[in-house]
Each structure stands twice: as C-alpha cells, then as structure tokens.
PDB file of C-alpha atoms in Angstrom:
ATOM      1  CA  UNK A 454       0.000   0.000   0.000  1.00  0.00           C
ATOM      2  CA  UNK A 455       0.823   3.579  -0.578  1.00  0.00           C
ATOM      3  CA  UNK A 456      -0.394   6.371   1.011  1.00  0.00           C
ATOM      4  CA  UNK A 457       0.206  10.796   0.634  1.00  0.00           C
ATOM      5  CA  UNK A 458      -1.478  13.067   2.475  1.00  0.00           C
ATOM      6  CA  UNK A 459      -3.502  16.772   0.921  1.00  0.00           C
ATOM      7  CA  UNK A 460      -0.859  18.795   2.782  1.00  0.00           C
ATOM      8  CA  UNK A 461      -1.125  22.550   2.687  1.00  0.00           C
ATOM      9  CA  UNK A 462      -4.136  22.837   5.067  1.00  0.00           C
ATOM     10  CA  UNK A 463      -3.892  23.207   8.904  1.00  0.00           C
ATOM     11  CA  UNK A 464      -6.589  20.635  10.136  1.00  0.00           C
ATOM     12  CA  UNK A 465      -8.082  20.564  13.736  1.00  0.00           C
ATOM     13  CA  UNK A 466      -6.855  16.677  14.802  1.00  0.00           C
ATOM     14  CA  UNK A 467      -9.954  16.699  17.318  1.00  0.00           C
ATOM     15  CA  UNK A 468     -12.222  17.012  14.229  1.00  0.00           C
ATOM     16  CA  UNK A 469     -14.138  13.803  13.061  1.00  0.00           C
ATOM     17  CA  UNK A 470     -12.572  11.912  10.314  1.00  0.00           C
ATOM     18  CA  UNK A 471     -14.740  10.471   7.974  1.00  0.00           C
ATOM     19  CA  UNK A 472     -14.036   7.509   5.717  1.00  0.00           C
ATOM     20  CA  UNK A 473     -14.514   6.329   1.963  1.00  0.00           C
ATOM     21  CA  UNK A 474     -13.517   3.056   0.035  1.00  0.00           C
ATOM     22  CA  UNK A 475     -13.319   3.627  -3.623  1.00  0.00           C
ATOM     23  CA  UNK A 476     -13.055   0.862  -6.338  1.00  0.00           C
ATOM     24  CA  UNK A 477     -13.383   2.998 -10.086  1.00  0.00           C
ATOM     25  CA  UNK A 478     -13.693   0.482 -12.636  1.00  0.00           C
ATOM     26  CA  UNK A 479     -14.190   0.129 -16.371  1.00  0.00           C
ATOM     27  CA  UNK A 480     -17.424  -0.170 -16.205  1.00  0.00           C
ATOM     28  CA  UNK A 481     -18.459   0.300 -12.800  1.00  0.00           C
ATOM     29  CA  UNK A 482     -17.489   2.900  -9.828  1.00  0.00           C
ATOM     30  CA  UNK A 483     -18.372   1.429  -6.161  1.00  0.00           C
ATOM     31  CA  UNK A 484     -17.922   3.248  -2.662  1.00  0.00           C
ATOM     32  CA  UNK A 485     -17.895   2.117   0.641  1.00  0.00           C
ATOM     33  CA  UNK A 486     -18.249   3.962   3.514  1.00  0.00           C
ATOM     34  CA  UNK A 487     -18.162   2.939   7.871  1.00  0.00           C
ATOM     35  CA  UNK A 488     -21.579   1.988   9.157  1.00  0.00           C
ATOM     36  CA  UNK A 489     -22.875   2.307   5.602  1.00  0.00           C
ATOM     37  CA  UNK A 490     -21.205  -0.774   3.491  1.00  0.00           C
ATOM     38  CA  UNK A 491     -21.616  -0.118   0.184  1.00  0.00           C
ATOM     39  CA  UNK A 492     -23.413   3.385  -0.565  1.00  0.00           C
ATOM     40  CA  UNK A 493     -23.095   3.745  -4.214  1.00  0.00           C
ATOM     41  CA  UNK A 494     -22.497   1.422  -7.281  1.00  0.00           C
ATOM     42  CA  UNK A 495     -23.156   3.280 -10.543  1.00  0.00           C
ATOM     43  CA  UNK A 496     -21.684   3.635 -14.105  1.00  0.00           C
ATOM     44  CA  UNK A 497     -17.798   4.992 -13.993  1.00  0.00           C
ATOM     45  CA  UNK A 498     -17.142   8.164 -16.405  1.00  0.00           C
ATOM     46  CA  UNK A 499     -14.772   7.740 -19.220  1.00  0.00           C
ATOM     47  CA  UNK A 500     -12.680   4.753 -17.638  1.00  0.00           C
ATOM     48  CA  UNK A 501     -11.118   2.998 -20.430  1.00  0.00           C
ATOM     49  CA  UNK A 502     -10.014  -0.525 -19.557  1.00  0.00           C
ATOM     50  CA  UNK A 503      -9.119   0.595 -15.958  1.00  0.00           C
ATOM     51  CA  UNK A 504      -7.549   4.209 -17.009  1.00  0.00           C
ATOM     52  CA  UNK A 505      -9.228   7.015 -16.569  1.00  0.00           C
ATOM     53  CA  UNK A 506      -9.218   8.662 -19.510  1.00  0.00           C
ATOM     54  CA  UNK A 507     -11.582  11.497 -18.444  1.00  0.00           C
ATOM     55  CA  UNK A 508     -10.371  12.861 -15.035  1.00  0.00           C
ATOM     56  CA  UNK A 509     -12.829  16.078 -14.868  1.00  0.00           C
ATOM     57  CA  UNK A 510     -15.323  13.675 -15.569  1.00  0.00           C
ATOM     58  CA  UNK A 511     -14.459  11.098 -13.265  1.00  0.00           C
ATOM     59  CA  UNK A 512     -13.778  13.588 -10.314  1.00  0.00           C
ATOM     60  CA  UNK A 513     -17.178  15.184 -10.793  1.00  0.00           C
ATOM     61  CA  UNK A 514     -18.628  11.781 -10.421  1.00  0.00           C
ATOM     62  CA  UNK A 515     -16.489  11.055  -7.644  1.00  0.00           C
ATOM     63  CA  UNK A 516     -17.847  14.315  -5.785  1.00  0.00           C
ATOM     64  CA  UNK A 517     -21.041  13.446  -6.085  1.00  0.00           C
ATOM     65  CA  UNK A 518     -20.362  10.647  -4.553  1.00  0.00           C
ATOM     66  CA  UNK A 519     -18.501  12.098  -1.549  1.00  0.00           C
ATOM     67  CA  UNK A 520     -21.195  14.168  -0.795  1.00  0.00           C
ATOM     68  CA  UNK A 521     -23.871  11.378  -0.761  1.00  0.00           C
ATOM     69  CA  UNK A 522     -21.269   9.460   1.644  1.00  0.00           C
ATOM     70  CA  UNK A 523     -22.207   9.151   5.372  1.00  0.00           C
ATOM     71  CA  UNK A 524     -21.242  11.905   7.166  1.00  0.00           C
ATOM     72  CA  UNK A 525     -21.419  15.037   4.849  1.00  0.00           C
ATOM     73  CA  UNK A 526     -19.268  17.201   3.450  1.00  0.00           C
ATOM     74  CA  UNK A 527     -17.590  18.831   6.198  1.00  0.00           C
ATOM     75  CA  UNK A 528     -15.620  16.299   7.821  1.00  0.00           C
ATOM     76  CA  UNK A 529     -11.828  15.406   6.814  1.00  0.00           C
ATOM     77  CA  UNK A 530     -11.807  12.507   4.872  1.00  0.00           C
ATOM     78  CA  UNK A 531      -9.338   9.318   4.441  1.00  0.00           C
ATOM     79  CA  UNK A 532      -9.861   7.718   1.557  1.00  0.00           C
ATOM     80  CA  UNK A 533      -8.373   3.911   0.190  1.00  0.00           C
ATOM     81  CA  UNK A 534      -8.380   4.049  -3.453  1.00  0.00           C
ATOM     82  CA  UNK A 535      -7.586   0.747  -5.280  1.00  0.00           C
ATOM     83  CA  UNK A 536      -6.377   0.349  -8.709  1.00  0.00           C
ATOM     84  CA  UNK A 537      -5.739  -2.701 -11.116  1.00  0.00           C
ATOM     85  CA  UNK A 538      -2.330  -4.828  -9.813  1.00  0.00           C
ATOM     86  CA  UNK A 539      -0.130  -3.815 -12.988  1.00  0.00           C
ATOM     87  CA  UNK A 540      -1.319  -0.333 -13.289  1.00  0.00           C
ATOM     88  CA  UNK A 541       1.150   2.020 -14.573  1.00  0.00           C
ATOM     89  CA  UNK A 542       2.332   4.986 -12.719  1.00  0.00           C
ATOM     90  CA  UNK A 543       0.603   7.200 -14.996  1.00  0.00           C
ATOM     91  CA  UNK A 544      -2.603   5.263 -14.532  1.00  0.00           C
ATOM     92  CA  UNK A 545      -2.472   5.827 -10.688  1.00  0.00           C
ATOM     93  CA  UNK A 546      -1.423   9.385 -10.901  1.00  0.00           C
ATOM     94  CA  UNK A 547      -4.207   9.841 -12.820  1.00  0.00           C
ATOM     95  CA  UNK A 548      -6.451   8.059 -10.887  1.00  0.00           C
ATOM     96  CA  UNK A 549      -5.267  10.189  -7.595  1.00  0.00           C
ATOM     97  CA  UNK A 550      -5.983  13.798  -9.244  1.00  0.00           C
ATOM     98  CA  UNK A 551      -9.544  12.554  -9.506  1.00  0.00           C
ATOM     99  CA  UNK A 552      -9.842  11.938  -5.569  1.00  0.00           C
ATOM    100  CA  UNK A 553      -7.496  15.095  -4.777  1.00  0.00           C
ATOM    101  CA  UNK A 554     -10.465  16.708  -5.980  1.00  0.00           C
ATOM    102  CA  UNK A 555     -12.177  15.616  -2.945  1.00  0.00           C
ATOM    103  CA  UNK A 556      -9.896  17.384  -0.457  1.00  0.00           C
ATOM    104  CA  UNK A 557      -9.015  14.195   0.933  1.00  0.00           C
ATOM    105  CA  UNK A 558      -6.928  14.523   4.474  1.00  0.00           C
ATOM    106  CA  UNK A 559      -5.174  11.244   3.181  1.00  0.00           C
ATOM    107  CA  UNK A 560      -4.934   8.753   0.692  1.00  0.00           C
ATOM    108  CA  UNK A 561      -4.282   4.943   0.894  1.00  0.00           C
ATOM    109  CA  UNK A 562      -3.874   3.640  -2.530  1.00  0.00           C
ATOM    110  CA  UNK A 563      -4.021  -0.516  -2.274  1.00  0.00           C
ATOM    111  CA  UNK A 564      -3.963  -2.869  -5.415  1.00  0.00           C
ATOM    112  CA  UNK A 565      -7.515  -4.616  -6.187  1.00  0.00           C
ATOM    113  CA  UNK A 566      -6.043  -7.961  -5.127  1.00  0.00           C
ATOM    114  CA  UNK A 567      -4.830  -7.576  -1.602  1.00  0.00           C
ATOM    115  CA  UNK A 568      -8.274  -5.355  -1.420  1.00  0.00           C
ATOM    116  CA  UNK A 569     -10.223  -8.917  -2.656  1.00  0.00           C
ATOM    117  CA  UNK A 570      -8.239 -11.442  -0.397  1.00  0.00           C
ATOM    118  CA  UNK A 571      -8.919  -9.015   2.238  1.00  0.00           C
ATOM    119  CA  UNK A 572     -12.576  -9.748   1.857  1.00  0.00           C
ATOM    120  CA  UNK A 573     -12.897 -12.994   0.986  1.00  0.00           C
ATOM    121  CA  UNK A 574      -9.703 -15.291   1.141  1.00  0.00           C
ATOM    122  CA  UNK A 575     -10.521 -18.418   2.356  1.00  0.00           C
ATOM    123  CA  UNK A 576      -9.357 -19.157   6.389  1.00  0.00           C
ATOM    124  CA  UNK A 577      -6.068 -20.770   6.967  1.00  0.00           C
ATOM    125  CA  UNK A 578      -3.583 -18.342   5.533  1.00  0.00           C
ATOM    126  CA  UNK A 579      -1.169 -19.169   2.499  1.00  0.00           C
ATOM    127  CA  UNK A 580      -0.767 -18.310  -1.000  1.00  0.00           C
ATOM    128  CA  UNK A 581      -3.528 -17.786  -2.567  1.00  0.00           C
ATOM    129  CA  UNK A 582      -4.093 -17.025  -6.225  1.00  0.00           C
ATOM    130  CA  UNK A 583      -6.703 -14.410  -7.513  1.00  0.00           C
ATOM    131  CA  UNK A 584      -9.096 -13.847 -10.903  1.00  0.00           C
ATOM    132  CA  UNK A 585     -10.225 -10.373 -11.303  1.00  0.00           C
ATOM    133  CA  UNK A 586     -12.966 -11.359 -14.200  1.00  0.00           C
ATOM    134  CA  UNK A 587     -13.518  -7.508 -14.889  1.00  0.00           C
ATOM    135  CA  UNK A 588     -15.675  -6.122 -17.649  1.00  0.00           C
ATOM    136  CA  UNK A 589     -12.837  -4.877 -19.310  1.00  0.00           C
ATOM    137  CA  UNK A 590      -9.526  -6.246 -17.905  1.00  0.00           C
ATOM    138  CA  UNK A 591      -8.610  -9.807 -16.500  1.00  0.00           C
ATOM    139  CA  UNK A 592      -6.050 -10.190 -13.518  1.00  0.00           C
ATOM    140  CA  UNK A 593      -4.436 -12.801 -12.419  1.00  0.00           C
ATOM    141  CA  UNK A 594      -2.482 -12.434  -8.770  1.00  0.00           C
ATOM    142  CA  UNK A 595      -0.317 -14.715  -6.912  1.00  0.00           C
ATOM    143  CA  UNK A 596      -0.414 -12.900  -3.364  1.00  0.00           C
ATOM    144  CA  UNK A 597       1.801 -14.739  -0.456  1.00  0.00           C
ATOM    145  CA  UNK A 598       1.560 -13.457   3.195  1.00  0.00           C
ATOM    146  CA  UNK A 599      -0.386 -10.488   2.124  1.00  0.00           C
ATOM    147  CA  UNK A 600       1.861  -9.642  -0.435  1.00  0.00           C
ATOM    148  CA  UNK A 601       1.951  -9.585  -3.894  1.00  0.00           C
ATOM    149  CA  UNK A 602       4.641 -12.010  -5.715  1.00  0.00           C
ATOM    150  CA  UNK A 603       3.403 -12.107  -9.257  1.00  0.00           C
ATOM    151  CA  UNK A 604       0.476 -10.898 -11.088  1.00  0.00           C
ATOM    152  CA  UNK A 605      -0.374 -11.103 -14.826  1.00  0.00           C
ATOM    153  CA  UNK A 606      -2.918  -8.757 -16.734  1.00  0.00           C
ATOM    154  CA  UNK A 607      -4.774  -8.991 -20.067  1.00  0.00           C
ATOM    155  CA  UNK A 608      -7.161  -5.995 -21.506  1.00  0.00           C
ATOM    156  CA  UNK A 609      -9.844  -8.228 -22.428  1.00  0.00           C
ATOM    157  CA  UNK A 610     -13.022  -9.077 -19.881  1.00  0.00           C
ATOM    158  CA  UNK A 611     -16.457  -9.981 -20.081  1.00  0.00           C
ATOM    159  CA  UNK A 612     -17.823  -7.171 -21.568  1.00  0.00           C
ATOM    160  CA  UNK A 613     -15.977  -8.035 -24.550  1.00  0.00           C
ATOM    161  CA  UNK A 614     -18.234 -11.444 -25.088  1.00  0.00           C
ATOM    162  CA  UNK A 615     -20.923 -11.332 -27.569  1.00  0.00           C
ATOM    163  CA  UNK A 616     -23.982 -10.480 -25.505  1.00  0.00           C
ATOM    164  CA  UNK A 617     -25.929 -13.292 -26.466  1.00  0.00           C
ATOM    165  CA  UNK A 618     -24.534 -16.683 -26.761  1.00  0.00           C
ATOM    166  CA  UNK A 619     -20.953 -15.823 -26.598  1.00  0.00           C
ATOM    167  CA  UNK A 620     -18.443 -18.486 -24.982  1.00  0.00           C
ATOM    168  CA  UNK A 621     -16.637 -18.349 -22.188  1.00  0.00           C
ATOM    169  CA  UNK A 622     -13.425 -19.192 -23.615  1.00  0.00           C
ATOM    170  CA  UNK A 623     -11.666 -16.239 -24.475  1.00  0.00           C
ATOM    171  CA  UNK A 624     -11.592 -14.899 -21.423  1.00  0.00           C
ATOM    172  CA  UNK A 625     -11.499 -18.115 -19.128  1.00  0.00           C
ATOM    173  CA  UNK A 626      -8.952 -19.325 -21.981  1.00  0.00           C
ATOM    174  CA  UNK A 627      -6.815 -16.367 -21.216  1.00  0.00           C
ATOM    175  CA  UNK A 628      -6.671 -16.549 -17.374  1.00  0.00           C
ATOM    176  CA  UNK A 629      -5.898 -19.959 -17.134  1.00  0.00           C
ATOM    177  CA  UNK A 630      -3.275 -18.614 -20.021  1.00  0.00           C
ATOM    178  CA  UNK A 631      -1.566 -16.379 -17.027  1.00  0.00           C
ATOM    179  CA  UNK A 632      -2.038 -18.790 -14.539  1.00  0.00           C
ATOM    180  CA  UNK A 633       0.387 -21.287 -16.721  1.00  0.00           C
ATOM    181  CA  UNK A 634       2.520 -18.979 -17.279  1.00  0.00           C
ATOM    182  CA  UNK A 635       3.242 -18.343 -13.117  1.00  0.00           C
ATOM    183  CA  UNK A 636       3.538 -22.116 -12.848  1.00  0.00           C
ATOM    184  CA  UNK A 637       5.938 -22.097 -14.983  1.00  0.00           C
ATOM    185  CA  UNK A 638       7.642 -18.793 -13.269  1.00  0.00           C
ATOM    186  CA  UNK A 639       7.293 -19.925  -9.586  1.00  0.00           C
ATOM    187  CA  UNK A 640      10.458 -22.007  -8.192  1.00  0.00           C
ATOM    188  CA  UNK A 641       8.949 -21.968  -4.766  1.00  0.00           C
ATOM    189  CA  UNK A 642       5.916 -23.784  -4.928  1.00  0.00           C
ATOM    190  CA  UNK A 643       3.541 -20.853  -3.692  1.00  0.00           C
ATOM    191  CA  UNK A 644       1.122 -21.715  -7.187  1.00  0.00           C
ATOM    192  CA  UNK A 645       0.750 -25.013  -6.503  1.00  0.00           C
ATOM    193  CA  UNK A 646      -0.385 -24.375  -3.261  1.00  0.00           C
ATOM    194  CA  UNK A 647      -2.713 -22.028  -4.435  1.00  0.00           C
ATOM    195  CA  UNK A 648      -3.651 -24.417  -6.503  1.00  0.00           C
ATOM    196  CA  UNK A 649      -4.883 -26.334  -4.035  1.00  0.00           C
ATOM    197  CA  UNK A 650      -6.447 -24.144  -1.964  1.00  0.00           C
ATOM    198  CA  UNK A 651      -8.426 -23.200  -4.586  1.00  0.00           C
ATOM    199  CA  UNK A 652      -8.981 -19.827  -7.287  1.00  0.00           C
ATOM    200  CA  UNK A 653     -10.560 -17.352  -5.623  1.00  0.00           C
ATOM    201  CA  UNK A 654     -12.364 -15.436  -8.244  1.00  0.00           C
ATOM    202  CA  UNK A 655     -13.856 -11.586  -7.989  1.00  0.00           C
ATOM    203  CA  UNK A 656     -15.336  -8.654 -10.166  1.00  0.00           C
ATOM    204  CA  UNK A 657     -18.489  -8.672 -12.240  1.00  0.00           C
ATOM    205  CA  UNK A 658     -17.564 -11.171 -14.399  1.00  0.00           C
ATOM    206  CA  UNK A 659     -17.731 -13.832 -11.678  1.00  0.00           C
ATOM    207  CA  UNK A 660     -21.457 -13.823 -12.224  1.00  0.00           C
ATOM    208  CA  UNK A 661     -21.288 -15.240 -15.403  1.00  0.00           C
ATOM    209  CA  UNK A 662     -21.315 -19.094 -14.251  1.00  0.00           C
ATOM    210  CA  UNK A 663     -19.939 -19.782 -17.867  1.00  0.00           C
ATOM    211  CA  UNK A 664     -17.266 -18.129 -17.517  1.00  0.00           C
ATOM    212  CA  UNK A 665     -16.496 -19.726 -14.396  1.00  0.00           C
ATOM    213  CA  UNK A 666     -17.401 -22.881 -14.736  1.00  0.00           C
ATOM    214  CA  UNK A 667     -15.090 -23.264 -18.224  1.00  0.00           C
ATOM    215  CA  UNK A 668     -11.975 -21.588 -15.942  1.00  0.00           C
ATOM    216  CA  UNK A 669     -12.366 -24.203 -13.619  1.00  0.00           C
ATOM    217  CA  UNK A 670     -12.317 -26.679 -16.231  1.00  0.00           C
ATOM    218  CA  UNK A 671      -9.188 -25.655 -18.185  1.00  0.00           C
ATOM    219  CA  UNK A 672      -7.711 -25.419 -14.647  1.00  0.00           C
ATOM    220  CA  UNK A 673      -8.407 -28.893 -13.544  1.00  0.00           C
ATOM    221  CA  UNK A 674      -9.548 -27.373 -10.085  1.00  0.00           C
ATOM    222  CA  UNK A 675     -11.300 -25.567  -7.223  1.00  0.00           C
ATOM    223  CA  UNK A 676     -12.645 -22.020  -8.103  1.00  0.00           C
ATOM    224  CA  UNK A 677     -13.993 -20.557  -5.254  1.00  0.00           C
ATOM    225  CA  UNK A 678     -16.364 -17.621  -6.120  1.00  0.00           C
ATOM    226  CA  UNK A 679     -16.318 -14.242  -3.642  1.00  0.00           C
ATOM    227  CA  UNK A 680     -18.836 -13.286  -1.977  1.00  0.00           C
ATOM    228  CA  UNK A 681     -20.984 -11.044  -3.962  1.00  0.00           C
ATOM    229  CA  UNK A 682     -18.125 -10.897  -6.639  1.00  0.00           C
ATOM    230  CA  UNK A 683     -18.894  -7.471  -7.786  1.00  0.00           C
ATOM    231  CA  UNK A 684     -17.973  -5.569  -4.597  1.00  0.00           C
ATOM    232  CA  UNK A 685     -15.516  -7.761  -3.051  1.00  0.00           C
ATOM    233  CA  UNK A 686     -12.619  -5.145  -4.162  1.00  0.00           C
ATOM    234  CA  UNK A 687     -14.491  -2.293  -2.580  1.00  0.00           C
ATOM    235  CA  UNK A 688     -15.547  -4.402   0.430  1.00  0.00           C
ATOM    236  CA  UNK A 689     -11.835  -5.410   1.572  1.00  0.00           C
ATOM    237  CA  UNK A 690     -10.947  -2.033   0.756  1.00  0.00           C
ATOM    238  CA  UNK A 691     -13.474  -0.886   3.084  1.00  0.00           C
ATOM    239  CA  UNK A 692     -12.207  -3.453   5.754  1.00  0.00           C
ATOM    240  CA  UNK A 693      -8.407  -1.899   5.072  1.00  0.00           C
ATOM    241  CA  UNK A 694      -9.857   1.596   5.502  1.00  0.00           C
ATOM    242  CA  UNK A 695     -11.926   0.615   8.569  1.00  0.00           C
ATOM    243  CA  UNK A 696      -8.250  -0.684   9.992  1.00  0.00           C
ATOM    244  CA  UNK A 697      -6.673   2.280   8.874  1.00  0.00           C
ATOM    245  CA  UNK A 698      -9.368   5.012  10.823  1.00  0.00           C
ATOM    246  CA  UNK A 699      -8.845   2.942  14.287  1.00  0.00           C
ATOM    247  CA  UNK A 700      -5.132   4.463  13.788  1.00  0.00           C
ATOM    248  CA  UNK A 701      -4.440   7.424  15.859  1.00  0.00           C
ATOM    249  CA  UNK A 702      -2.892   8.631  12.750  1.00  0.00           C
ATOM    250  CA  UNK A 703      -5.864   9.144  10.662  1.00  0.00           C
ATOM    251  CA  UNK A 704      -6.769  11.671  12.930  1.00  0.00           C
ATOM    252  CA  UNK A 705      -3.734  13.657  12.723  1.00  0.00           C
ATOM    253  CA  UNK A 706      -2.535  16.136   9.645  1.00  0.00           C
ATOM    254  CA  UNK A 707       0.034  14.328   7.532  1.00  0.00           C
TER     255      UNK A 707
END
C-alpha cells in the first residue's frame, strides 16, 4: 500500500474523520463507507479498460459521490483508493488527481487484489491465487503473506463477449493462459499451493457461471467464487480503511 497526504491545510486533529472506500472500474465505480457498506455502485465516467481517460469527468462523479457518503461534506476525509495490480504509474497518478479533488486529508492507494483477499480469502492463511474477471480487464495475482509475488494482466473481460450466446473461452482461456505462465515462473511452490487451496475469483464477471465454470475446467480445479463478486474489491478495501481510521494517525494532519 501507498499512502500521501492533501498537505497545505492546517486541520483541527480533534475534528471527526470520515471515511470512503473507492473501487473505479471500467465499467463500474463502487464506494464504501463505515456503518454504511456499500453506498453507491453506478456507471464509472470515461474509464477505459481501468484508465481514466476522463479525469474532470471522473472527479465530478467522484464528488457526487462524496457528498452522498455518510457523514457530509464537512468532515476530513481518508480515503483507500484501489487500482488494477499492474497499473502504470501514470494510470495511478491519474487516478489520484480525480480523488485530490475531494480534499481528501489522506490517501491509501491498495492494489484490487490484496483489497479482494482481504474480503474474501478463504481461512487458513497461504498463498492464494486471484481472478479479477472484470468487464474490461482480466487479472491474475499470486499474493503470499499479504503480499503480492506475481500478477499477470490482459485488456480483455467480459464485456468483450458477444452479448448473447458468446463463450466463455476467451476470457477463461486467457486466465488460465496467465495462470500457466506463473507455474511455470514460480520455483517456490507458492502456485501449486494455491492451486490447491483453490482460485478465488472476484469482479463482475464472476457472475457469469460460464465463464467460471469453463476456468475451472481448463484449470483442472477448485474455483472458489467471492462473496458477492462485484464488490468484493471495494468491500476489503473498506475493511483496510476501517483498519486504517482505528489508527491514531488518521486523525492527525500528515
């Protein structure tokens, strides 16, 4: 995780903090907030395949969103933003000019993985790999001891199957594609264990049972589907954030 403070502004430390989970998608943006769970799930503005390629846009939907968030407008907020595993640094710089917009008193940025496997790895501990099936991009993620030790990404997701009647394949095809491909890569065993734990899968395209069903047939294993798939991201984000606000140092000015 990274995290950079507004800066600039003397803020009273005794004020109220407020907090706000924010997954922007290609197709889809999602908040969380404390006390509220997920507040707002609506159509993202000009993301293209997980860059925002519109940032007044996107920051004018993100401050409607702030304002609908628990709390109001007048209390300092911390905010966890995730973004896709590979994304660029140009891609996240963008992606934090359309939340500076918010006035935030701090920003945790935390990689849609960790965010998932926050929510909804399975008990037990160890590796565990992770599917992002997004409507736009697919993500595969090898994360060991909360970390991440290998990740693959492919711009295609299920928004680019035929509506009606399209197969599964090319997407499922291509994640068990990237999964093969970290086999091949790991020397320490941490994929085969994963393995054998089982796929955790997350994002939108989780609900198409095509789609997952074929992925755990070209992967001759377990796939074990999220809770509510769609918001998992934003949910463990939420739990990070949650964490983060019990800190005496989300109260303070960075």
């Amino acid at each position: 995780m990274g995290s950079y403070g507004a800066g600039g502004t003397h803020r009273d430390a005794r004020r109220p903090v407020r907090g706000i989970a924010l997954d922007i998608g290609s197709s889809r943006t999602r908040a969380w907030a404390p006390g509220a769970g997920v507040f707002a799930d609506v159509p993202s503005a000009a993301v293209r395949r997980g860059r925002i390629a519109d940032t007044p846009s996107q920051q004018l939907l993100l401050k409607r969103l702030a304002a609908s968030a628990p709390g109001g407008e007048s209390h300092d907020t911390v905010v966890m933003l995730t973004h896709p595993v590979l994304a660029a640094p140009a891609e996240r710089e963008a992606a934090r000019r359309a939340v500076a917009g918010l006035g935030p008193l701090r920003v945790i940025a935390v990689d849609s993985a960790r965010a998932a496997a926050a929510y909804a790895a399975p008990p037990g501990g160890g590796p565990l790999l992770v599917v992002d099936l997004g409507a736009r991009l697919t993500e595969v993620t090898l994360v060991v001891d909360g970390q991440v030790q290998d990740a693959r990404l492919a711009e295609l997701g299920v928004d680019d199957l035929p509506a009606h009647g399209g197969l599964p394949d090319a997407v499922a095809g291509t994640a068990a594609d990237m999964v093969s491909d970290m086999w091949r890569a790991d020397g320490t065993g941490a994929v085969r264990g994963a393995l054998r734990r089982g796929v955790l899968v997350t994002g939108g395209g989780a609900l198409r049972l095509d789609v997952t069903a074929r992925l755990a047939q070209v992967l001759r294993g377990r796939v074990r589907l999220a809770n509510d798939p769609a918001t998992s991201v934003v949910r463990g984000a939420g739990l990070m954030l949650a964490s983060a606000l019990r800190h005496p140092g989300a109260r303070r000015t960075p």
